PDB file of C-alpha atoms in Angstrom:
ATOM      1  CA  MET A   1     -42.926   0.971  -5.383  1.00  0.00           C
ATOM      2  CA  ALA A   2     -39.422   1.081  -7.383  1.00  0.00           C
ATOM      3  CA  GLU A   3     -39.574   4.944  -7.448  1.00  0.00           C
ATOM      4  CA  ALA A   4     -40.017   4.887  -3.427  1.00  0.00           C
ATOM      5  CA  ALA A   5     -37.280   2.168  -3.119  1.00  0.00           C
ATOM      6  CA  SER A   6     -35.284   4.910  -4.911  1.00  0.00           C
ATOM      7  CA  ALA A   7     -35.848   7.023  -3.149  1.00  0.00           C
ATOM      8  CA  SER A   8     -35.455   6.186   0.724  1.00  0.00           C
ATOM      9  CA  VAL A   9     -32.158   4.799  -0.826  1.00  0.00           C
ATOM     10  CA  THR A  10     -31.144   7.940  -2.190  1.00  0.00           C
ATOM     11  CA  ASP A  11     -32.232   9.662   1.417  1.00  0.00           C
ATOM     12  CA  LEU A  12     -30.677   7.039   3.896  1.00  0.00           C
ATOM     13  CA  LEU A  13     -27.304   7.510   1.342  1.00  0.00           C
ATOM     14  CA  SER A  14     -27.262  11.320   1.170  1.00  0.00           C
ATOM     15  CA  GLU A  15     -27.648  10.975   5.301  1.00  0.00           C
ATOM     16  CA  ALA A  16     -24.526   8.271   5.764  1.00  0.00           C
ATOM     17  CA  ARG A  17     -22.486  10.426   3.398  1.00  0.00           C
ATOM     18  CA  LYS A  18     -23.158  14.435   5.340  1.00  0.00           C
ATOM     19  CA  GLN A  19     -22.833  12.259   8.959  1.00  0.00           C
ATOM     20  CA  THR A  20     -19.892  10.026   8.090  1.00  0.00           C
ATOM     21  CA  ASP A  21     -18.341  13.717   6.004  1.00  0.00           C
ATOM     22  CA  GLY A  22     -18.700  15.519   8.783  1.00  0.00           C
ATOM     23  CA  LEU A  23     -17.181  13.155  11.590  1.00  0.00           C
ATOM     24  CA  LEU A  24     -14.011  12.209   9.313  1.00  0.00           C
ATOM     25  CA  ASN A  25     -13.067  15.871   8.208  1.00  0.00           C
ATOM     26  CA  GLY A  26     -13.508  17.207  12.342  1.00  0.00           C
ATOM     27  CA  TRP A  27     -11.023  14.289  13.136  1.00  0.00           C
ATOM     28  CA  ALA A  28      -9.028  14.765   9.854  1.00  0.00           C
ATOM     29  CA  GLU A  29      -8.642  18.660  11.210  1.00  0.00           C
ATOM     30  CA  ARG A  30      -7.442  16.850  14.420  1.00  0.00           C
ATOM     31  CA  LEU A  31      -4.966  14.804  13.488  1.00  0.00           C
ATOM     32  CA  GLU A  32      -4.022  17.325  10.930  1.00  0.00           C
ATOM     33  CA  GLN A  33      -2.530  18.946  14.123  1.00  0.00           C
ATOM     34  CA  GLU A  34      -2.031  16.383  16.174  1.00  0.00           C
ATOM     35  CA  VAL A  35       0.192  14.367  13.831  1.00  0.00           C
ATOM     36  CA  GLY A  36       1.253  17.201  11.860  1.00  0.00           C
ATOM     37  CA  GLY A  37       3.752  17.612   9.085  1.00  0.00           C
ATOM     38  CA  ARG A  38       3.505  15.740   6.095  1.00  0.00           C
ATOM     39  CA  GLU A  39       1.963  12.530   7.882  1.00  0.00           C
ATOM     40  CA  GLY A  40      -0.600  14.461   9.167  1.00  0.00           C
ATOM     41  CA  GLN A  41      -1.577  16.169   5.936  1.00  0.00           C
ATOM     42  CA  ALA A  42      -1.524  12.784   4.632  1.00  0.00           C
ATOM     43  CA  LEU A  43      -4.090  11.118   6.774  1.00  0.00           C
ATOM     44  CA  ALA A  44      -6.197  14.258   6.711  1.00  0.00           C
ATOM     45  CA  TYR A  45      -6.188  14.237   2.605  1.00  0.00           C
ATOM     46  CA  ALA A  46      -6.916  10.394   3.259  1.00  0.00           C
ATOM     47  CA  LEU A  47     -10.254  10.724   5.184  1.00  0.00           C
ATOM     48  CA  ARG A  48     -11.476  13.157   3.064  1.00  0.00           C
ATOM     49  CA  THR A  49     -11.623  11.133   0.584  1.00  0.00           C
ATOM     50  CA  PRO A  50     -15.052  11.378  -0.897  1.00  0.00           C
ATOM     51  CA  GLY A  51     -17.428   8.108  -1.316  1.00  0.00           C
ATOM     52  CA  LYS A  52     -20.286   6.936  -1.972  1.00  0.00           C
ATOM     53  CA  ARG A  53     -21.160   5.484   1.847  1.00  0.00           C
ATOM     54  CA  VAL A  54     -22.716   2.789   1.281  1.00  0.00           C
ATOM     55  CA  ARG A  55     -20.971   0.930   4.077  1.00  0.00           C
ATOM     56  CA  ALA A  56     -21.841   3.291   6.770  1.00  0.00           C
ATOM     57  CA  ALA A  57     -25.623   2.980   5.169  1.00  0.00           C
ATOM     58  CA  LEU A  58     -25.681  -0.403   6.108  1.00  0.00           C
ATOM     59  CA  LEU A  59     -24.685  -0.058   9.532  1.00  0.00           C
ATOM     60  CA  LEU A  60     -27.736   2.826  10.200  1.00  0.00           C
ATOM     61  CA  ALA A  61     -29.889   0.229   8.709  1.00  0.00           C
ATOM     62  CA  ALA A  62     -28.804  -2.528  10.056  1.00  0.00           C
ATOM     63  CA  TYR A  63     -29.093  -0.227  13.486  1.00  0.00           C
ATOM     64  CA  ARG A  64     -32.137   0.850  12.828  1.00  0.00           C
ATOM     65  CA  ALA A  65     -33.864  -2.457  11.893  1.00  0.00           C
ATOM     66  CA  VAL A  66     -33.003  -4.254  15.037  1.00  0.00           C
ATOM     67  CA  GLY A  67     -34.025  -1.192  17.180  1.00  0.00           C
ATOM     68  CA  GLY A  68     -31.665   1.045  17.571  1.00  0.00           C
ATOM     69  CA  GLU A  69     -32.065   5.251  17.713  1.00  0.00           C
ATOM     70  CA  SER A  70     -29.280   7.266  19.161  1.00  0.00           C
ATOM     71  CA  PRO A  71     -28.092   9.434  16.073  1.00  0.00           C
ATOM     72  CA  ALA A  72     -24.533   8.676  17.922  1.00  0.00           C
ATOM     73  CA  ILE A  73     -24.513   5.792  15.649  1.00  0.00           C
ATOM     74  CA  SER A  74     -22.265   7.691  13.086  1.00  0.00           C
ATOM     75  CA  GLY A  75     -19.646   7.285  15.148  1.00  0.00           C
ATOM     76  CA  VAL A  76     -19.729   3.180  14.676  1.00  0.00           C
ATOM     77  CA  ALA A  77     -20.354   4.024  10.929  1.00  0.00           C
ATOM     78  CA  ALA A  78     -17.491   6.496  10.512  1.00  0.00           C
ATOM     79  CA  ALA A  79     -15.093   3.844  12.463  1.00  0.00           C
ATOM     80  CA  VAL A  80     -16.222   1.617   8.848  1.00  0.00           C
ATOM     81  CA  GLU A  81     -15.380   3.991   6.952  1.00  0.00           C
ATOM     82  CA  THR A  82     -11.377   4.859   7.998  1.00  0.00           C
ATOM     83  CA  VAL A  83     -10.753   1.522   8.043  1.00  0.00           C
ATOM     84  CA  HIS A  84     -12.401   1.350   4.570  1.00  0.00           C
ATOM     85  CA  THR A  85      -9.823   3.899   3.310  1.00  0.00           C
ATOM     86  CA  TYR A  86      -6.978   2.266   5.187  1.00  0.00           C
ATOM     87  CA  SER A  87      -7.427  -0.464   2.623  1.00  0.00           C
ATOM     88  CA  LEU A  88      -8.285   1.918  -0.286  1.00  0.00           C
ATOM     89  CA  VAL A  89      -4.766   3.930   0.606  1.00  0.00           C
ATOM     90  CA  HIS A  90      -2.796   0.566   0.149  1.00  0.00           C
ATOM     91  CA  ASP A  91      -5.149  -1.442  -2.469  1.00  0.00           C
ATOM     92  CA  ASP A  92      -4.139   2.054  -4.904  1.00  0.00           C
ATOM     93  CA  LEU A  93      -0.231   1.895  -3.611  1.00  0.00           C
ATOM     94  CA  PRO A  94       2.341   0.833  -7.046  1.00  0.00           C
ATOM     95  CA  CYS A  95       2.910  -2.273  -5.087  1.00  0.00           C
ATOM     96  CA  MET A  96      -0.930  -3.228  -5.216  1.00  0.00           C
ATOM     97  CA  ASP A  97      -3.010  -1.944  -7.795  1.00  0.00           C
ATOM     98  CA  ASN A  98      -0.938   0.798  -8.739  1.00  0.00           C
ATOM     99  CA  ASP A  99      -3.644   2.992  -9.337  1.00  0.00           C
ATOM    100  CA  ASP A 100      -3.473   6.825 -10.210  1.00  0.00           C
ATOM    101  CA  LEU A 101      -6.990   7.853  -9.142  1.00  0.00           C
ATOM    102  CA  ARG A 102     -10.138   7.770  -6.464  1.00  0.00           C
ATOM    103  CA  ARG A 103     -13.107   8.840  -5.848  1.00  0.00           C
ATOM    104  CA  GLY A 104     -12.344  11.376  -8.630  1.00  0.00           C
ATOM    105  CA  ARG A 105      -8.530  12.701  -7.466  1.00  0.00           C
ATOM    106  CA  PRO A 106      -4.691  11.794  -7.025  1.00  0.00           C
ATOM    107  CA  THR A 107      -4.818   8.517  -4.756  1.00  0.00           C
ATOM    108  CA  THR A 108      -2.655   9.168  -1.359  1.00  0.00           C
ATOM    109  CA  HIS A 109       0.332   8.282  -2.657  1.00  0.00           C
ATOM    110  CA  ARG A 110       0.730  10.580  -5.854  1.00  0.00           C
ATOM    111  CA  ALA A 111      -0.996  13.294  -4.016  1.00  0.00           C
ATOM    112  CA  PHE A 112       2.338  12.943  -0.837  1.00  0.00           C
ATOM    113  CA  ASP A 113       4.644   9.732  -1.622  1.00  0.00           C
ATOM    114  CA  VAL A 114       4.241   6.446  -1.911  1.00  0.00           C
ATOM    115  CA  ALA A 115       6.390   6.072   1.748  1.00  0.00           C
ATOM    116  CA  THR A 116       4.164   8.330   3.384  1.00  0.00           C
ATOM    117  CA  ALA A 117       0.859   7.395   1.714  1.00  0.00           C
ATOM    118  CA  THR A 118       1.932   3.312   3.263  1.00  0.00           C
ATOM    119  CA  LEU A 119       2.426   5.330   6.961  1.00  0.00           C
ATOM    120  CA  ALA A 120      -0.922   6.619   6.426  1.00  0.00           C
ATOM    121  CA  GLY A 121      -3.003   3.501   5.771  1.00  0.00           C
ATOM    122  CA  TYR A 122      -1.331   2.133   8.948  1.00  0.00           C
ATOM    123  CA  LEU A 123      -2.074   5.094  11.042  1.00  0.00           C
ATOM    124  CA  LEU A 124      -5.220   4.979   9.803  1.00  0.00           C
ATOM    125  CA  VAL A 125      -6.281   1.714  11.931  1.00  0.00           C
ATOM    126  CA  PRO A 126      -5.566   2.999  15.081  1.00  0.00           C
ATOM    127  CA  VAL A 127      -8.018   5.572  13.915  1.00  0.00           C
ATOM    128  CA  ALA A 128     -10.830   3.435  13.748  1.00  0.00           C
ATOM    129  CA  ALA A 129     -10.236   2.483  17.029  1.00  0.00           C
ATOM    130  CA  ARG A 130     -10.560   5.630  18.505  1.00  0.00           C
ATOM    131  CA  ILE A 131     -13.582   6.953  17.028  1.00  0.00           C
ATOM    132  CA  LEU A 132     -14.941   4.116  17.893  1.00  0.00           C
ATOM    133  CA  ALA A 133     -14.299   3.974  21.169  1.00  0.00           C
ATOM    134  CA  THR A 134     -16.008   7.203  21.557  1.00  0.00           C
ATOM    135  CA  SER A 135     -18.893   6.649  19.725  1.00  0.00           C
ATOM    136  CA  ALA A 136     -19.064   3.577  22.056  1.00  0.00           C
ATOM    137  CA  ARG A 137     -19.209   6.046  24.503  1.00  0.00           C
ATOM    138  CA  GLN A 138     -21.786   7.900  23.330  1.00  0.00           C
ATOM    139  CA  LEU A 139     -23.728   5.079  22.539  1.00  0.00           C
ATOM    140  CA  ARG A 140     -23.473   3.964  26.054  1.00  0.00           C
ATOM    141  CA  LEU A 141     -22.279   0.769  25.577  1.00  0.00           C
ATOM    142  CA  PRO A 142     -21.143  -1.866  28.109  1.00  0.00           C
ATOM    143  CA  THR A 143     -17.216  -1.876  27.615  1.00  0.00           C
ATOM    144  CA  GLN A 144     -17.703  -6.107  26.322  1.00  0.00           C
ATOM    145  CA  ILE A 145     -19.905  -4.445  24.208  1.00  0.00           C
ATOM    146  CA  LEU A 146     -16.952  -2.494  22.985  1.00  0.00           C
ATOM    147  CA  GLY A 147     -14.393  -5.181  22.734  1.00  0.00           C
ATOM    148  CA  GLU A 148     -17.003  -7.094  20.684  1.00  0.00           C
ATOM    149  CA  MET A 149     -16.987  -4.508  18.728  1.00  0.00           C
ATOM    150  CA  ALA A 150     -13.636  -3.675  18.192  1.00  0.00           C
ATOM    151  CA  GLU A 151     -12.981  -7.642  17.655  1.00  0.00           C
ATOM    152  CA  GLU A 152     -15.741  -7.917  14.310  1.00  0.00           C
ATOM    153  CA  LEU A 153     -14.610  -4.510  12.789  1.00  0.00           C
ATOM    154  CA  PHE A 154     -10.605  -5.562  12.481  1.00  0.00           C
ATOM    155  CA  ASP A 155     -10.941  -9.025  12.204  1.00  0.00           C
ATOM    156  CA  ALA A 156     -13.443  -7.967   9.116  1.00  0.00           C
ATOM    157  CA  GLY A 157     -10.100  -5.804   8.252  1.00  0.00           C
ATOM    158  CA  GLY A 158      -7.634  -7.868   9.271  1.00  0.00           C
ATOM    159  CA  ILE A 159      -5.997 -11.199   7.845  1.00  0.00           C
ATOM    160  CA  GLU A 160      -8.931 -13.505   8.441  1.00  0.00           C
ATOM    161  CA  GLY A 161     -11.526 -10.810   6.062  1.00  0.00           C
ATOM    162  CA  MET A 162      -9.391  -7.493   3.702  1.00  0.00           C
ATOM    163  CA  VAL A 163      -6.415  -8.526   4.118  1.00  0.00           C
ATOM    164  CA  GLY A 164      -6.547 -11.675   3.730  1.00  0.00           C
ATOM    165  CA  GLY A 165      -8.563 -11.235   0.611  1.00  0.00           C
ATOM    166  CA  GLN A 166      -5.992  -8.902  -1.531  1.00  0.00           C
ATOM    167  CA  TRP A 167      -3.560 -11.461  -0.274  1.00  0.00           C
ATOM    168  CA  LEU A 168      -5.819 -13.998  -1.836  1.00  0.00           C
ATOM    169  CA  ASP A 169      -6.373 -11.532  -4.902  1.00  0.00           C
ATOM    170  CA  LEU A 170      -3.263 -10.240  -5.326  1.00  0.00           C
ATOM    171  CA  GLU A 171      -1.526 -13.946  -5.775  1.00  0.00           C
ATOM    172  CA  ALA A 172      -4.151 -15.330  -8.167  1.00  0.00           C
ATOM    173  CA  GLU A 173      -3.305 -12.742 -11.403  1.00  0.00           C
ATOM    174  CA  ARG A 174      -3.168 -13.478 -14.158  1.00  0.00           C
ATOM    175  CA  ARG A 175      -4.923 -17.098 -13.381  1.00  0.00           C
ATOM    176  CA  ARG A 176      -8.283 -17.921 -13.769  1.00  0.00           C
ATOM    177  CA  LEU A 177      -9.884 -18.997 -10.383  1.00  0.00           C
ATOM    178  CA  PRO A 178     -12.740 -21.898 -10.465  1.00  0.00           C
ATOM    179  CA  LEU A 179     -16.112 -19.869  -8.732  1.00  0.00           C
ATOM    180  CA  PRO A 180     -15.191 -21.676  -5.348  1.00  0.00           C
ATOM    181  CA  GLU A 181     -12.490 -19.825  -4.980  1.00  0.00           C
ATOM    182  CA  LEU A 182     -12.820 -16.434  -6.632  1.00  0.00           C
ATOM    183  CA  ILE A 183     -15.849 -16.543  -3.363  1.00  0.00           C
ATOM    184  CA  GLU A 184     -13.245 -16.843  -1.674  1.00  0.00           C
ATOM    185  CA  VAL A 185     -11.106 -14.339  -2.488  1.00  0.00           C
ATOM    186  CA  HIS A 186     -14.119 -11.735  -2.296  1.00  0.00           C
ATOM    187  CA  ARG A 187     -15.803 -13.107   1.230  1.00  0.00           C
ATOM    188  CA  GLY A 188     -12.903 -11.342   2.474  1.00  0.00           C
ATOM    189  CA  LYS A 189     -11.473  -8.869   0.614  1.00  0.00           C
ATOM    190  CA  THR A 190     -14.650  -6.747  -0.498  1.00  0.00           C
ATOM    191  CA  GLY A 191     -17.175  -8.688   1.364  1.00  0.00           C
ATOM    192  CA  ALA A 192     -15.715  -9.501   5.209  1.00  0.00           C
ATOM    193  CA  LEU A 193     -15.824  -5.444   6.052  1.00  0.00           C
ATOM    194  CA  ILE A 194     -19.742  -5.194   4.279  1.00  0.00           C
ATOM    195  CA  ARG A 195     -20.586  -7.983   6.641  1.00  0.00           C
ATOM    196  CA  ALA A 196     -19.247  -6.449   9.885  1.00  0.00           C
ATOM    197  CA  SER A 197     -20.943  -3.155   8.979  1.00  0.00           C
ATOM    198  CA  CYS A 198     -24.206  -5.366   8.771  1.00  0.00           C
ATOM    199  CA  THR A 199     -22.845  -6.846  12.483  1.00  0.00           C
ATOM    200  CA  LEU A 200     -21.686  -4.012  13.749  1.00  0.00           C
ATOM    201  CA  GLY A 201     -24.702  -1.989  13.650  1.00  0.00           C
ATOM    202  CA  GLY A 202     -27.007  -5.332  15.510  1.00  0.00           C
ATOM    203  CA  MET A 203     -24.179  -4.729  17.422  1.00  0.00           C
ATOM    204  CA  ALA A 204     -24.068  -1.624  18.417  1.00  0.00           C
ATOM    205  CA  ALA A 205     -28.722  -2.228  19.480  1.00  0.00           C
ATOM    206  CA  GLN A 206     -27.375  -4.895  20.966  1.00  0.00           C
ATOM    207  CA  ALA A 207     -30.170  -6.756  18.776  1.00  0.00           C
ATOM    208  CA  PRO A 208     -30.489 -10.310  19.823  1.00  0.00           C
ATOM    209  CA  THR A 209     -29.017 -13.333  18.845  1.00  0.00           C
ATOM    210  CA  ASP A 210     -31.493 -14.628  16.016  1.00  0.00           C
ATOM    211  CA  ARG A 211     -31.451 -10.768  13.833  1.00  0.00           C
ATOM    212  CA  LEU A 212     -28.031 -10.355  14.518  1.00  0.00           C
ATOM    213  CA  GLU A 213     -27.419 -13.884  12.784  1.00  0.00           C
ATOM    214  CA  ALA A 214     -29.657 -12.509  10.131  1.00  0.00           C
ATOM    215  CA  LEU A 215     -27.879  -9.421   9.618  1.00  0.00           C
ATOM    216  CA  THR A 216     -24.203 -11.454   9.323  1.00  0.00           C
ATOM    217  CA  ALA A 217     -25.526 -13.726   6.782  1.00  0.00           C
ATOM    218  CA  TYR A 218     -27.795 -11.007   4.777  1.00  0.00           C
ATOM    219  CA  GLY A 219     -23.594  -8.875   4.764  1.00  0.00           C
ATOM    220  CA  GLU A 220     -22.307 -11.253   3.904  1.00  0.00           C
ATOM    221  CA  ASP A 221     -24.408 -11.942   0.413  1.00  0.00           C
ATOM    222  CA  VAL A 222     -24.108  -8.426   0.124  1.00  0.00           C
ATOM    223  CA  GLY A 223     -20.894  -8.093   0.346  1.00  0.00           C
ATOM    224  CA  LEU A 224     -20.498 -10.633  -2.348  1.00  0.00           C
ATOM    225  CA  ALA A 225     -23.354  -8.981  -4.238  1.00  0.00           C
ATOM    226  CA  PHE A 226     -21.310  -5.427  -4.215  1.00  0.00           C
ATOM    227  CA  GLN A 227     -17.991  -6.866  -5.598  1.00  0.00           C
ATOM    228  CA  ILE A 228     -20.324  -8.878  -8.837  1.00  0.00           C
ATOM    229  CA  ALA A 229     -21.568  -5.193  -9.295  1.00  0.00           C
ATOM    230  CA  ASP A 230     -18.205  -3.763  -9.199  1.00  0.00           C
ATOM    231  CA  ASP A 231     -17.447  -6.412 -12.101  1.00  0.00           C
ATOM    232  CA  VAL A 232     -19.480  -5.562 -14.146  1.00  0.00           C
ATOM    233  CA  LEU A 233     -19.024  -2.084 -13.641  1.00  0.00           C
ATOM    234  CA  ASP A 234     -15.029  -2.795 -14.063  1.00  0.00           C
ATOM    235  CA  ALA A 235     -16.016  -3.761 -17.936  1.00  0.00           C
ATOM    236  CA  THR A 236     -19.027  -2.217 -18.552  1.00  0.00           C
ATOM    237  CA  GLY A 237     -18.531   1.467 -17.043  1.00  0.00           C
ATOM    238  CA  THR A 238     -15.794   4.574 -18.035  1.00  0.00           C
ATOM    239  CA  SER A 239     -13.215   6.338 -15.299  1.00  0.00           C
ATOM    240  CA  GLU A 240     -15.391   9.034 -15.704  1.00  0.00           C
ATOM    241  CA  GLU A 241     -18.375   7.068 -14.166  1.00  0.00           C
ATOM    242  CA  LEU A 242     -16.261   5.004 -12.235  1.00  0.00           C
ATOM    243  CA  GLY A 243     -14.136   7.874 -10.195  1.00  0.00           C
ATOM    244  CA  LYS A 244     -10.847   5.015 -10.669  1.00  0.00           C
ATOM    245  CA  PRO A 245      -9.161   3.666 -14.227  1.00  0.00           C
ATOM    246  CA  ALA A 246     -11.609   1.312 -15.821  1.00  0.00           C
ATOM    247  CA  GLY A 247     -11.017  -1.766 -17.560  1.00  0.00           C
ATOM    248  CA  ARG A 248      -8.268  -2.689 -14.677  1.00  0.00           C
ATOM    249  CA  ASP A 249      -9.395  -5.757 -14.082  1.00  0.00           C
ATOM    250  CA  ALA A 250      -8.686  -7.248 -17.401  1.00  0.00           C
ATOM    251  CA  GLN A 251      -5.601  -4.833 -17.444  1.00  0.00           C
ATOM    252  CA  LEU A 252      -4.584  -7.229 -14.427  1.00  0.00           C
ATOM    253  CA  ALA A 253      -5.660  -9.893 -15.469  1.00  0.00           C
ATOM    254  CA  LYS A 254      -7.152 -10.898 -12.652  1.00  0.00           C
ATOM    255  CA  SER A 255      -9.856 -13.606 -12.684  1.00  0.00           C
ATOM    256  CA  THR A 256     -13.929 -11.796 -11.713  1.00  0.00           C
ATOM    257  CA  TYR A 257     -17.554 -12.399 -12.046  1.00  0.00           C
ATOM    258  CA  VAL A 258     -17.866 -11.526 -15.496  1.00  0.00           C
ATOM    259  CA  GLY A 259     -15.141 -13.694 -16.801  1.00  0.00           C
ATOM    260  CA  LEU A 260     -16.376 -16.727 -15.202  1.00  0.00           C
ATOM    261  CA  LEU A 261     -20.034 -15.710 -15.553  1.00  0.00           C
ATOM    262  CA  GLY A 262     -20.530 -13.267 -18.455  1.00  0.00           C
ATOM    263  CA  ILE A 263     -21.886  -9.840 -18.230  1.00  0.00           C
ATOM    264  CA  ASP A 264     -25.424 -11.103 -18.215  1.00  0.00           C
ATOM    265  CA  GLY A 265     -24.742 -13.895 -15.836  1.00  0.00           C
ATOM    266  CA  ALA A 266     -22.752 -11.735 -13.181  1.00  0.00           C
ATOM    267  CA  ARG A 267     -26.115  -9.297 -12.953  1.00  0.00           C
ATOM    268  CA  ALA A 268     -28.166 -12.927 -12.616  1.00  0.00           C
ATOM    269  CA  GLU A 269     -25.835 -13.814  -9.997  1.00  0.00           C
ATOM    270  CA  ALA A 270     -26.156 -10.764  -7.956  1.00  0.00           C
ATOM    271  CA  GLN A 271     -29.606 -10.787  -8.043  1.00  0.00           C
ATOM    272  CA  ARG A 272     -29.514 -13.912  -6.367  1.00  0.00           C
ATOM    273  CA  LEU A 273     -27.916 -13.439  -3.656  1.00  0.00           C
ATOM    274  CA  VAL A 274     -29.885 -10.220  -2.981  1.00  0.00           C
ATOM    275  CA  GLN A 275     -32.637 -12.134  -2.892  1.00  0.00           C
ATOM    276  CA  ARG A 276     -31.446 -14.916  -0.293  1.00  0.00           C
ATOM    277  CA  ALA A 277     -30.016 -11.832   1.352  1.00  0.00           C
ATOM    278  CA  VAL A 278     -33.297 -11.018   1.877  1.00  0.00           C
ATOM    279  CA  ALA A 279     -34.249 -14.112   2.966  1.00  0.00           C
ATOM    280  CA  HIS A 280     -32.151 -14.571   5.610  1.00  0.00           C
ATOM    281  CA  LEU A 281     -33.483 -10.766   7.063  1.00  0.00           C
ATOM    282  CA  GLU A 282     -37.292 -11.700   6.478  1.00  0.00           C
ATOM    283  CA  ARG A 283     -36.760 -16.041   8.257  1.00  0.00           C
ATOM    284  CA  ALA A 284     -35.236 -13.672  11.703  1.00  0.00           C
ATOM    285  CA  GLN A 285     -38.283 -11.684  11.527  1.00  0.00           C
ATOM    286  CA  VAL A 286     -35.985  -8.628  10.570  1.00  0.00           C
ATOM    287  CA  PRO A 287     -37.369  -5.442   8.761  1.00  0.00           C
ATOM    288  CA  VAL A 288     -36.629  -6.056   5.205  1.00  0.00           C
ATOM    289  CA  GLY A 289     -37.292  -2.189   4.432  1.00  0.00           C
ATOM    290  CA  ALA A 290     -34.222   0.545   3.646  1.00  0.00           C
ATOM    291  CA  LEU A 291     -31.710  -2.928   4.429  1.00  0.00           C
ATOM    292  CA  GLY A 292     -33.606  -4.471   0.641  1.00  0.00           C
ATOM    293  CA  ALA A 293     -33.358  -1.724  -0.728  1.00  0.00           C
ATOM    294  CA  LEU A 294     -29.955  -1.158  -0.615  1.00  0.00           C
ATOM    295  CA  ALA A 295     -29.468  -4.576  -1.110  1.00  0.00           C
ATOM    296  CA  GLY A 296     -31.225  -4.082  -4.427  1.00  0.00           C
ATOM    297  CA  TYR A 297     -29.224  -0.329  -4.915  1.00  0.00           C
ATOM    298  CA  ILE A 298     -25.763  -2.258  -4.613  1.00  0.00           C
ATOM    299  CA  ALA A 299     -26.214  -4.779  -7.315  1.00  0.00           C
ATOM    300  CA  SER A 300     -27.436  -2.782  -9.811  1.00  0.00           C
ATOM    301  CA  ARG A 301     -25.866   0.359  -9.188  1.00  0.00           C
ATOM    302  CA  THR A 302     -24.248   2.316 -12.019  1.00  0.00           C
ATOM    303  CA  SER A 303     -21.325   4.149 -10.625  1.00  0.00           C
TER     304      SER A 303
END
């Protein structure tokens, strides 16, 4: 059973990468011509950043779990990954985490310069809106649904979600946060976009309210489990395994789940969140299948 689940996750992640990377590469080529110059090159460089595409896989799985069937859903996944890429470009800047590597290659500000990377990050937000609108047309979604999806995505990527969480994370450096405050930071910084991925999949399939709420609750718990796994990896992995500098949390004196709970305690908490995430789906009679397998992978991944 475990081997079958592993195979399904591998296949889904591979599908998500292939579809999302193909779309983003097409947009990279288009924007390099439309924007031109160094800014266009930086946009293309950022969009071509490789990744596991976990958010895209979650979105595809959520969409299919509530009856969605159109291949055009990959455009919604690409929009989510574009917002995620914008966050990474800015997160790596010297005024934030000051990282030189991202996913095994130079960060955007190292490949270009700080000003160009900052601008490229901002420009990726309207790019995500264009990708989302294009996909919604292909999915033949009503304008109202597109508006609701845009609100969900950009709330998750803004001050109420990812940006707000990053702000709290920076303020918390060199402070030891109690667990409730740490959870608040990461429900925004990491969890909001993961939650939105699951919700957007359900919205694109026009799922009924009870199933949409179950996908959202699942996404909230999986988002926290993802961050816990990141904290464990930062404490135990190598830079080669992670594709970015390891041990950064300790260098920046950040509060982490590992710091509060220990490595074993953090791993146990991630598994508890996975079980609760799956229970949300079961109560609403959403097929667990790929979503359950993805949750398990997220909590126990090694890179």
